[in-house]
XYZ file of C-alpha atoms in Angstrom:
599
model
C 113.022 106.150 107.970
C 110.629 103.302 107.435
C 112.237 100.442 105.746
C 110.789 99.665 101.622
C 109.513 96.560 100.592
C 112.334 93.815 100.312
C 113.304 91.709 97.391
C 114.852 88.044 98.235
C 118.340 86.886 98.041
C 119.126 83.323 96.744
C 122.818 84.525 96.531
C 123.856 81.870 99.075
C 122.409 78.970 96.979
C 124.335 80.016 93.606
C 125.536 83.144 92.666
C 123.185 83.373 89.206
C 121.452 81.616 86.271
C 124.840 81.608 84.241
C 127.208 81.025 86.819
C 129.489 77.931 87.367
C 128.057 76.767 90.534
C 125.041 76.759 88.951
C 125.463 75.223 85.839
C 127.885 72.655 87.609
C 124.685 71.749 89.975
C 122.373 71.813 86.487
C 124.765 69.048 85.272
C 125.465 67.067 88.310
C 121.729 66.517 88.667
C 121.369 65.154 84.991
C 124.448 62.966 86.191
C 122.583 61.840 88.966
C 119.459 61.137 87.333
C 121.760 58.933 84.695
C 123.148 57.128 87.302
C 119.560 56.272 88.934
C 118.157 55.231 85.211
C 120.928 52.757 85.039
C 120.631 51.193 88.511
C 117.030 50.291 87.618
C 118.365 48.985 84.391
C 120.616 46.841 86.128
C 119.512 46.294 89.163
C 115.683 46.743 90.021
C 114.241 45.373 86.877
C 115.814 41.764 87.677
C 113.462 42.039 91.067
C 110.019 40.766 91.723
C 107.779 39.500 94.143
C 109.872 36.314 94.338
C 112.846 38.451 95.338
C 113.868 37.162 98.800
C 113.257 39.620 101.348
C 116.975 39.718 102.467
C 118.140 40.843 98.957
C 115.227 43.176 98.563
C 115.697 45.122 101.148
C 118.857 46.589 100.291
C 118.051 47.511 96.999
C 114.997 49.046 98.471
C 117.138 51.542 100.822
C 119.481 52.108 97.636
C 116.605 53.102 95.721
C 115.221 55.207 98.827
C 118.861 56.888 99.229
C 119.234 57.581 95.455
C 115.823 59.509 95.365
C 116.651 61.337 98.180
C 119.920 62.592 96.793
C 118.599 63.568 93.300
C 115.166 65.494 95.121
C 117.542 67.399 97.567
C 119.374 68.604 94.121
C 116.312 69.173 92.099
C 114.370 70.634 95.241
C 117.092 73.519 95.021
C 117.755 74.013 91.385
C 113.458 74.185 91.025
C 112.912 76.826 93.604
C 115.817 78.836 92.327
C 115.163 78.820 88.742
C 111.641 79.688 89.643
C 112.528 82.723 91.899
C 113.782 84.648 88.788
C 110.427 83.193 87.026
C 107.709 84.611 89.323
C 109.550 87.518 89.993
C 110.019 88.988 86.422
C 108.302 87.261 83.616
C 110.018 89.282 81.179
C 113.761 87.435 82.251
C 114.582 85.596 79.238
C 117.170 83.834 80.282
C 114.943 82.705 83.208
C 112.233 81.150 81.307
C 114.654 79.214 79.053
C 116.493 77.836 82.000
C 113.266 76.630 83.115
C 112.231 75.210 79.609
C 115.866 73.094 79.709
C 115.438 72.332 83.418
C 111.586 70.861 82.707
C 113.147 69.066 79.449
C 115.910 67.656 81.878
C 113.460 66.715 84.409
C 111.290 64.028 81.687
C 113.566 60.830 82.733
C 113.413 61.516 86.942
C 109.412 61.686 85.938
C 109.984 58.825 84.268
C 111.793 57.034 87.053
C 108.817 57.822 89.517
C 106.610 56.065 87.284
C 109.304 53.015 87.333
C 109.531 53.487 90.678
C 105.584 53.263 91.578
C 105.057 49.926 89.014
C 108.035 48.430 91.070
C 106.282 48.641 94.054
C 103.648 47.812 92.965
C 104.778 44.497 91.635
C 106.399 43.528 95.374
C 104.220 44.965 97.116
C 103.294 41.456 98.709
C 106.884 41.465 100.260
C 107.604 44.934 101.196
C 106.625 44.643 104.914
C 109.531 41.712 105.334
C 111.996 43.484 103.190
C 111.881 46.688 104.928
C 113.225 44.720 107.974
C 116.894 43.929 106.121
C 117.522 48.595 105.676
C 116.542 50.966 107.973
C 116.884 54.066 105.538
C 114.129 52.014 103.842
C 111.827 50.396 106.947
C 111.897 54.790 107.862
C 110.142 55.579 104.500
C 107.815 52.592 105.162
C 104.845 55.109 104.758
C 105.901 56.776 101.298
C 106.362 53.126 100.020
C 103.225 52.050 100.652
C 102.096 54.687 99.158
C 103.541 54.559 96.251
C 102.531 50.616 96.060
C 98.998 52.057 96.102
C 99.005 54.569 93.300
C 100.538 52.123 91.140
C 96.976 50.376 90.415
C 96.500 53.813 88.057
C 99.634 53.692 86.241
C 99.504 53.253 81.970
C 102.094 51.482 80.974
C 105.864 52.988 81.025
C 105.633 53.646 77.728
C 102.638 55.533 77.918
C 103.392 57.327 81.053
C 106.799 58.759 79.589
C 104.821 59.272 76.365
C 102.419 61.579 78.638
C 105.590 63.184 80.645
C 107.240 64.300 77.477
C 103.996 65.595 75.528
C 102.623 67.554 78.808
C 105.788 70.123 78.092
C 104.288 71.052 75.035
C 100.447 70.517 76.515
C 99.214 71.143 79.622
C 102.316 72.310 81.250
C 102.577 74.724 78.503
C 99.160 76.306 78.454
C 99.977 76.528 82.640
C 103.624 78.550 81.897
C 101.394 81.003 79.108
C 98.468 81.897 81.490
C 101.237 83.218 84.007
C 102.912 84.923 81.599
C 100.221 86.316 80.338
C 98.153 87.292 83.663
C 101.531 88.319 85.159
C 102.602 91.019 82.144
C 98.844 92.491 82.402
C 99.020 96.312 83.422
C 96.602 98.746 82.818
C 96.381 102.585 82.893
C 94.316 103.681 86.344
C 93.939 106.742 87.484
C 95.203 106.392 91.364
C 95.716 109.726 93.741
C 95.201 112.032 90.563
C 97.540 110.847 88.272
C 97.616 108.008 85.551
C 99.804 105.013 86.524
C 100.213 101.332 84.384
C 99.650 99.168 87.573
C 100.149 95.574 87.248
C 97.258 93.386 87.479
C 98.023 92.337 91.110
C 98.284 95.878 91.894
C 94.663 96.352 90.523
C 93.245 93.211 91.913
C 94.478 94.880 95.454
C 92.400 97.949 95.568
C 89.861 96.269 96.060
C 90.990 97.225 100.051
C 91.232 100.841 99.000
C 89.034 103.462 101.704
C 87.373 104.797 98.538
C 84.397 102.898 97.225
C 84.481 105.052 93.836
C 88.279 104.003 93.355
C 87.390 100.253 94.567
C 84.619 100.414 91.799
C 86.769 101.926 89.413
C 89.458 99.348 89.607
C 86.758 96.164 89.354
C 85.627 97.569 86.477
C 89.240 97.922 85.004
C 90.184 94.529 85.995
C 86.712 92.992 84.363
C 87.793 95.085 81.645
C 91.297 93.515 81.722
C 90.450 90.105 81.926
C 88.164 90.654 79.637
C 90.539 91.406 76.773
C 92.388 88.105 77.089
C 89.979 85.727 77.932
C 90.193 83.676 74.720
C 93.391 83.258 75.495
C 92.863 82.083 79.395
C 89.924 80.016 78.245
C 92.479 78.306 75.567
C 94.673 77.284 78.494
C 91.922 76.629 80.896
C 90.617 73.934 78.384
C 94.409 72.977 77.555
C 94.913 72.100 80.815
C 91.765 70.625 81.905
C 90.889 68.593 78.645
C 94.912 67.014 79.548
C 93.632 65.707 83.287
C 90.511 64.532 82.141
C 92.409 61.848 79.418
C 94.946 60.884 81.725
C 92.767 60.477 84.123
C 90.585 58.190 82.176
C 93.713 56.255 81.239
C 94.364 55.409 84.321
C 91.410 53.926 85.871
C 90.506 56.549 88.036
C 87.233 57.613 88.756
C 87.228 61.134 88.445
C 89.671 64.256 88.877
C 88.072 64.481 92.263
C 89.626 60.956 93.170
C 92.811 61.707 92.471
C 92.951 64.952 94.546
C 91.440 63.300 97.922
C 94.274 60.723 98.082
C 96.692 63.489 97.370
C 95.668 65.018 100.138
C 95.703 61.969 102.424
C 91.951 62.056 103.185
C 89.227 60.092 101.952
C 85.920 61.026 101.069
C 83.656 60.820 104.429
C 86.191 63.168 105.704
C 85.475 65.406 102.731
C 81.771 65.097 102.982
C 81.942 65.742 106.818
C 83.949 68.656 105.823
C 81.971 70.003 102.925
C 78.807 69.811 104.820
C 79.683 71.747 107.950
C 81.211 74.629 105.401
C 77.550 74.300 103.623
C 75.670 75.059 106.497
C 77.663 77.743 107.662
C 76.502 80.038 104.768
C 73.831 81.165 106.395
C 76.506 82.585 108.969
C 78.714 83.870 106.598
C 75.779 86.148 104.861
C 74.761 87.120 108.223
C 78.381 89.118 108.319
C 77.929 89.792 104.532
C 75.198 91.445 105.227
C 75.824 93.676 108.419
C 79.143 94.831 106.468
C 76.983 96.380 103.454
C 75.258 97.755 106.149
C 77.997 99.485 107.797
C 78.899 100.518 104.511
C 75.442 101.955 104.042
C 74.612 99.346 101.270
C 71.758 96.863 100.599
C 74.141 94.692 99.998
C 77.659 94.007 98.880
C 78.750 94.856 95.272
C 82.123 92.533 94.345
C 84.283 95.574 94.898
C 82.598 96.224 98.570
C 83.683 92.670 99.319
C 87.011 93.713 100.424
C 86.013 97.303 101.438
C 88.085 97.931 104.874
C 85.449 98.316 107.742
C 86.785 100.471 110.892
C 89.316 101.904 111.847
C 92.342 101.537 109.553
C 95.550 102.808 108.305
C 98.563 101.900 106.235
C 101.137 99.817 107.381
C 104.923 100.187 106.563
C 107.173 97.187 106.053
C 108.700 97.634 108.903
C 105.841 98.199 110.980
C 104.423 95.044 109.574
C 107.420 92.854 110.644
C 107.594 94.285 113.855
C 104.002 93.288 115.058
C 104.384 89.987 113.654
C 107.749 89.355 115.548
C 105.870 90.798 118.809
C 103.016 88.006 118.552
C 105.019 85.124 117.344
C 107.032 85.586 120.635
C 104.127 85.317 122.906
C 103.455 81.992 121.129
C 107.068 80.540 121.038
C 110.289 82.656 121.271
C 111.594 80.253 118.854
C 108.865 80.979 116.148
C 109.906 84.957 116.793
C 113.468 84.532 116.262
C 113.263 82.208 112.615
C 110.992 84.873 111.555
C 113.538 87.483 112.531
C 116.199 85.253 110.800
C 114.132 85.438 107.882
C 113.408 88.687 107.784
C 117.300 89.929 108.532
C 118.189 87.392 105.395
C 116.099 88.546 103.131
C 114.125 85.441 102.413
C 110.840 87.668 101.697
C 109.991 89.131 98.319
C 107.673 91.596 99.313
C 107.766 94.824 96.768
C 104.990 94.918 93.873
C 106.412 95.134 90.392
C 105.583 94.623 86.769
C 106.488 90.915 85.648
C 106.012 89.419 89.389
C 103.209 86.770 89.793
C 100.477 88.386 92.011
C 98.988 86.447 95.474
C 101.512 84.632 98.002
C 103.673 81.903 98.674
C 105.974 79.680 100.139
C 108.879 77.400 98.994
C 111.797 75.389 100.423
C 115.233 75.064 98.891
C 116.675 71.886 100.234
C 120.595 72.552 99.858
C 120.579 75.370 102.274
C 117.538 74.739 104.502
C 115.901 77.725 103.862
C 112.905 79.001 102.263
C 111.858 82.118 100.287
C 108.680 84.047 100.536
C 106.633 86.073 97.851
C 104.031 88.460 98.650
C 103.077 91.899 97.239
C 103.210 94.092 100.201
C 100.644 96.952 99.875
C 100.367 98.438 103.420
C 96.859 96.967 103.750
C 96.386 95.330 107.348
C 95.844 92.170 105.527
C 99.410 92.103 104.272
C 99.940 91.166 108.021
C 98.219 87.993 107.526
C 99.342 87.063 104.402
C 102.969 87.302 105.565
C 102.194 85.566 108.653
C 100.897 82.619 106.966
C 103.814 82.594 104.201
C 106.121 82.498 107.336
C 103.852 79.583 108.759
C 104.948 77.631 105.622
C 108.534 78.613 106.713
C 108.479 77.356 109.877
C 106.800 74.148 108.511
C 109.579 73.423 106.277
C 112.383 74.568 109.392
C 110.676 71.543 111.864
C 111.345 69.021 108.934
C 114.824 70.499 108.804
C 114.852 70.181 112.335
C 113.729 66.655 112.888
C 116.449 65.843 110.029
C 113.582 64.502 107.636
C 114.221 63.550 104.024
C 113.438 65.016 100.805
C 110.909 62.154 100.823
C 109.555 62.352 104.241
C 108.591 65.959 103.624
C 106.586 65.153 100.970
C 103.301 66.778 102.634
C 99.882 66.684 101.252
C 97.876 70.225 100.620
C 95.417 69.717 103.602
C 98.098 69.160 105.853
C 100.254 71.900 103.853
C 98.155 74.734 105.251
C 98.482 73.992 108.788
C 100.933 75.761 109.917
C 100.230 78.809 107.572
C 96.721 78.914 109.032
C 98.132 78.475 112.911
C 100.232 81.083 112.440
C 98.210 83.611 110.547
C 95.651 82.554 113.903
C 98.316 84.027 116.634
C 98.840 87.504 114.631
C 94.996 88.058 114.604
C 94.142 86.692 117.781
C 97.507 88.838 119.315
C 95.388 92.021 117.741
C 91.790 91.283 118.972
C 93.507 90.531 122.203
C 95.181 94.275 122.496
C 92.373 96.396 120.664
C 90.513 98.506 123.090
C 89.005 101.157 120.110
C 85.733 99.455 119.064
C 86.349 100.644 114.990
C 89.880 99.323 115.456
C 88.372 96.067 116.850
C 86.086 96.226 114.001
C 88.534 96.748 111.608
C 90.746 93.223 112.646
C 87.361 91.405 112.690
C 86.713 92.552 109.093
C 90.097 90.805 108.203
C 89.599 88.035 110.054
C 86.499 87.369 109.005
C 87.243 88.215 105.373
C 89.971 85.550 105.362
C 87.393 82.996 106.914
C 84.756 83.778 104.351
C 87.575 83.148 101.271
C 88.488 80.070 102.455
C 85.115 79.294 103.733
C 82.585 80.675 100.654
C 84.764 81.476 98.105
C 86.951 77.883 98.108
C 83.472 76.412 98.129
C 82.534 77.912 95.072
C 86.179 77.760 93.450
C 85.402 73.755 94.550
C 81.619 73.509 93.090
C 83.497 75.523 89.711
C 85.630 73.076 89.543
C 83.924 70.286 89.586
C 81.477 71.156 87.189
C 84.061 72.293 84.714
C 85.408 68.705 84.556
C 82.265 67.222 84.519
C 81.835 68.949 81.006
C 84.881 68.970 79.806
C 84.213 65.435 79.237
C 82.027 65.824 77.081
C 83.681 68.907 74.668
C 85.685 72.275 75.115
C 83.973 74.709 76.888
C 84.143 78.371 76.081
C 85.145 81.983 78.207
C 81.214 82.529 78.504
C 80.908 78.658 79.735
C 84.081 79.601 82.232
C 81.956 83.033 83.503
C 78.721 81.477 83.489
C 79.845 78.639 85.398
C 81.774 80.600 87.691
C 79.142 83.262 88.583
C 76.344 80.307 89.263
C 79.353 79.008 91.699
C 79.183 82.158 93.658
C 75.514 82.845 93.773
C 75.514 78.905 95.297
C 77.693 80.227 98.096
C 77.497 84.062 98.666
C 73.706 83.785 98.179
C 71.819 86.765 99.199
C 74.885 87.896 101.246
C 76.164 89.808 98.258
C 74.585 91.567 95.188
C 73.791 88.784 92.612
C 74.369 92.016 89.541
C 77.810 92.540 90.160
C 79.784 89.126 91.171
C 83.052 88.180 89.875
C 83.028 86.083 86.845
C 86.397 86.222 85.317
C 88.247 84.591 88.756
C 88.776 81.688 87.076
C 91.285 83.636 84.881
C 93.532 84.539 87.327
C 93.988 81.757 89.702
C 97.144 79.991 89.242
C 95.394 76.822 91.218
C 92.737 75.689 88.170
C 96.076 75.769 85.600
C 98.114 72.574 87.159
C 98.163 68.954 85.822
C 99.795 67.554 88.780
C 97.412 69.142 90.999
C 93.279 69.592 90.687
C 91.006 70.820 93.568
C 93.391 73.158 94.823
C 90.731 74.944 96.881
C 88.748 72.666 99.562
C 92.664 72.118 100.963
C 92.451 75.840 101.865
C 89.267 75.028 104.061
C 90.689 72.080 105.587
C 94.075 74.145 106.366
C 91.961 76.712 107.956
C 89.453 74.651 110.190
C 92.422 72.140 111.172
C 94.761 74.795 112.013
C 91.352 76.715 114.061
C 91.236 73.520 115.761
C 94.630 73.045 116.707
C 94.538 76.519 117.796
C 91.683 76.111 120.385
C 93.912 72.937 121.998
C 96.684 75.361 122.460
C 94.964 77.767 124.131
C 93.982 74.805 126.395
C 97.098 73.331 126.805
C 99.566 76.447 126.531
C 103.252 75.929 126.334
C 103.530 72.338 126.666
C 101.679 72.256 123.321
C 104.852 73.901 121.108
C 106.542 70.297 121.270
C 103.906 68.311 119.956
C 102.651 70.797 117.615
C 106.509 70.798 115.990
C 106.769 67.173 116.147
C 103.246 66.966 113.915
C 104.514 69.555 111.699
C 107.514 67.479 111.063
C 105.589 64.491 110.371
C 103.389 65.728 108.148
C 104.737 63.859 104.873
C 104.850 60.179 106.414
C 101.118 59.648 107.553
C 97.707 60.249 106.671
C 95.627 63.379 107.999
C 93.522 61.218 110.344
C 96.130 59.622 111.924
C 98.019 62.661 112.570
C 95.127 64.514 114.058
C 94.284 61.647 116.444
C 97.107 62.533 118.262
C 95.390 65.142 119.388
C 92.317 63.581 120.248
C 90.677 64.991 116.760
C 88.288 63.050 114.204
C 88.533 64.459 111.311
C 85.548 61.926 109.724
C 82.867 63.249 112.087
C 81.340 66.611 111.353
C 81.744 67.772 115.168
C 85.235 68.716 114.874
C 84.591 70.912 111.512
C 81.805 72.022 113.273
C 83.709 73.170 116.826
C 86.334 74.861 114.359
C 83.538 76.835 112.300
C 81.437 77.572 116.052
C 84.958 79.510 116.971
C 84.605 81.724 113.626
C 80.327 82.202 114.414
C 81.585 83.934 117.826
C 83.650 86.471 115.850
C 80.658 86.800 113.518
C 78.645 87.644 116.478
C 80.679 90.329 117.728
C 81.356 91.796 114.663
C 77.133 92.264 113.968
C 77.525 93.767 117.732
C 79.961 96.506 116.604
């Protein structure tokens, strides 16, 4: 009897929301935080640049230590309070622990702010300083750092000012448009009854075998969308209009700044990057295009998009788990058996339910060096890849555990973020063209593969060119749900082209992705491409190098918070600034192109 879709367990890191462990942790971090405000009270505000380096560097590594202590608590209560959170939006007691925790949080925001300024002012001395602590001279690279983004601080005041009002601003309109998107059901008639499916539910037939039903369900989830789209445009502009003042306040130059040295790139790297994804669109369409004609289309509505092509079936669970545990082991017996361990111990949330946040991800909970996995497990072939690269995100955060890195030292950018999830999502469908020997079940894992590609590929690009252009006028006033569509639809006509039919795109993405409603975090799309082309890359080298690769690829994985992209791909030879290697990557994805068109 096939197994059903897990839920996690988070039992092992405190028994529940209202129990004593937990609230004893809940206090003991606002303890901790305390305790940090008043060592910069008494301690680091009496240092400046003038500060000999012998008495500097102490404090610096007592600074360093405290941080990590606090993150390592806070890095556990987060990812637990949010488990309840993006599992059932209707937990009450869930999304007022989250509303205290956020409220608690306000002074360690502050302190970062304290922290950055500080560095700022001796920055001139840091490099002799770090030589009196070693917990300090090994977080040389976070330091730094943190020396540099203090040139677009506001003053303290200001910047706590911003902290506390973002819980009420832009935070808040972020917290309502997942609420809102993740209570959305609607009644759909599905195998000849009428069920209330959730909106990710929906959103996922769009891999059904029956283009009627596929159609159907795009037109149910336009309709959906449709009917709370003042509200999503409300937030959208909430949470835009918030970036664009601070961002202004701060010196920088645009949103777009900002998310490039978050990412630990610069912007010949992105152009290089951007350019080679540009010029693969005529590639991309060239697949578009054959698919609509398997399908015995012109060309692709929205809803054909994600039309399965081949041979296909569904999946269970189980059979899911076992294929991924088969491939992982051909790559590294190791990778098989802390998937296995994460399967066995129920770190996966995998069953589809009302309340729980649609899509996929990955997050680490410090205390017990573990991490937990969402997806919403459909029995699509795609769910093999999407659990696959969740589990790449696992095994990202287990070499940092590993390698016995800090709270600090993990702290990886979201180009770098993806690599792993992308290498690993690489073996499963690699392991499955490999084995294939029916040409409509070859087909049919060249349709996912190349589906994936062309999100991360065409789609990011036009969730990028959206982007931008919605900051660009949200400068200037509010913009409204037709401004979002309009905006959105030109987007993917710039991309898709001709390789889909311009009548019926999708206008109302912007509603749904969690990615455009974050303060802390803008561009959250051409990371995606870079994840996927770097990971490609790194892929091709292993094939070249085989087994002696594992160790180096773990060791990068584990230093993926203490250096900056280019740097960490030169160790593999790569130049990220030069449009060959984005190039190579996309040349591997043109060959599967090719053989798809063939089929």
């Amino acid at each position: 009897m096939s197994i059903p879709a897990p839920r996690w367990d988070l039992t092992n890191v405190y028994p529940s929301l209202e129990s004593k462990e937990f609230k004893d942790a809940f206090a003991s971090f606002k303890t901790k935080v305390a305790d940090l405000d008043d060592y910069f009270i008494e301690v680091v505000s009496k240092t400046d640049e003038n500060t000999p380096p012998d008495q500097l560097g102490p404090i610096l590594g007592e600074v360093v230590e405290r941080f990590n202590d606090t993150y390592t608590l806070t890095s556990t209560l987060e990812p637990y309070i949010y488990s309840f959170v993006s599992t059932d939006s209707h937990n009450k007691t869930a999304m007022r622990t989250l509303s205290e925790y956020e409220q608690a949080s306000l002074p360690l925001q502050n302190l970062n702010v304290q922290l950055k300024a500080w560095l700022g002012k001796v920055a001139s001395t840091l490099d002799a300083s770090l030589e009196y602590n070693a917990p300090a001279k090994e977080h040389t690279f976070m330091l730094k750092e943190a020396a540099h983004q203090s040139k677009f601080l506001m003053s303290e005041p200001e910047e706590a000012l911003a902290a506390e009002l973002s819980l009420s601003g832009g935070n808040a309109w972020g917290k309502l448009q997942g609420t809102v998107t993740s209570q959305l059901a609607v009644d759909f008639e599905l195998d000849g009854e009428i069920q209330k499916l959730p909106a990710p539910a929906l959103t996922n037939l769009r891999t059904h075998a029956d283009e009627e039903t596929r159609h159907r369900a795009y037109d149910a989830e336009s309709a959906a969308w449709e009917s709370v789209r003042e509200t999503l445009a409300a937030c959208l502009n909430g949470v835009k209009g918030e970036v664009v003042t601070l961002n202004k306040r701060r010196g920088r130059k645009d949103a777009l700044e900002s998310a490039i040295e978050q990412s630990r790139i610069d912007r010949p790297t992105l152009e290089a990057m951007l350019t080679a994804m540009e010029d693969s669109f005529p590639m991309f369409r060239k697949y578009f295009k054959h698919k609509a004609k398997l399908l015995g289309k012109e060309k692709l509505a929205w809803w054909d998009l994600f039309a399965p092509v081949g041979k296909t079936g569904k999946l269970s669970f189980e059979e899911a788990r076992d294929f991924i545990l088969a491939n992982f082991d051909k790559f590294s017996p190791e990778l098989k058996s802390f998937s296995l361990h994460a399967f066995e111990n129920n770190w996966i949330d995998a069953e589809m339910r009302d309340g729980k946040r649609g899509g996929g991800f990955c997050m680490g909970v410090q205390a017990v060096k573990e991490s937990r996995i969402l997806v919403n497990f459909d029995g699509s072939q795609d769910q093999i890849s999407t659990i696959s690269h969740e589990l790449g995100h696992a095994f990202h955060n287990e070499c940092a555990f590993q390698f016995d890195k800090t709270v600090l030292q993990q702290l990886t950018p979201m180009t770098l973020a993806e690599t792993a999830s992308t290498f690993c999502e690489t073996i499963a469908t690699e392991a499955i063209l490999a084995q294939v020997t029916d040409p409509m079940e070859e087909l049919a894992v060249l349709e996912s593969q190349l589906n994936g590609a062309s999100q991360v590929i065409v789609d990011i690009y036009s969730r990028y060119l959206f982007e931008k252009e919605v900051f660009e006028r949200r400068e200037e006033a509010e913009l409204s749900a037709d401004d979002f569509c309009e905006i959105m639809e030109r987007a993917q006509m710039a991309t898709y082209g001709d390789g889909l039919d311009e009548r019926y795109l999708q206008k109302y993405m912007w509603t749904w992705k969690p990615h455009y409603y974050s303060t802390g975090i803008s561009f959250y799309n051409f990371p995606y491409a870079f994840g996927l082309l770097f990971g490609t890359g790194l892929y091709a080298i292993y094939q070249q190098r085989g087994a002696e690769f594992v160790d180096d690829y773990k060791s990068l994985l584990a230093s993926t918070g203490e250096a900056m992209a280019a740097d960490l791909a030169d160790r593999f030879g790569i130049n990220i600034r030069t449009r060959k290697f984005w190039d190579d990557s996309i040349a591997i994805i043109s060959k599967h192109v090719d053989r798809y068109c063939e089929l």
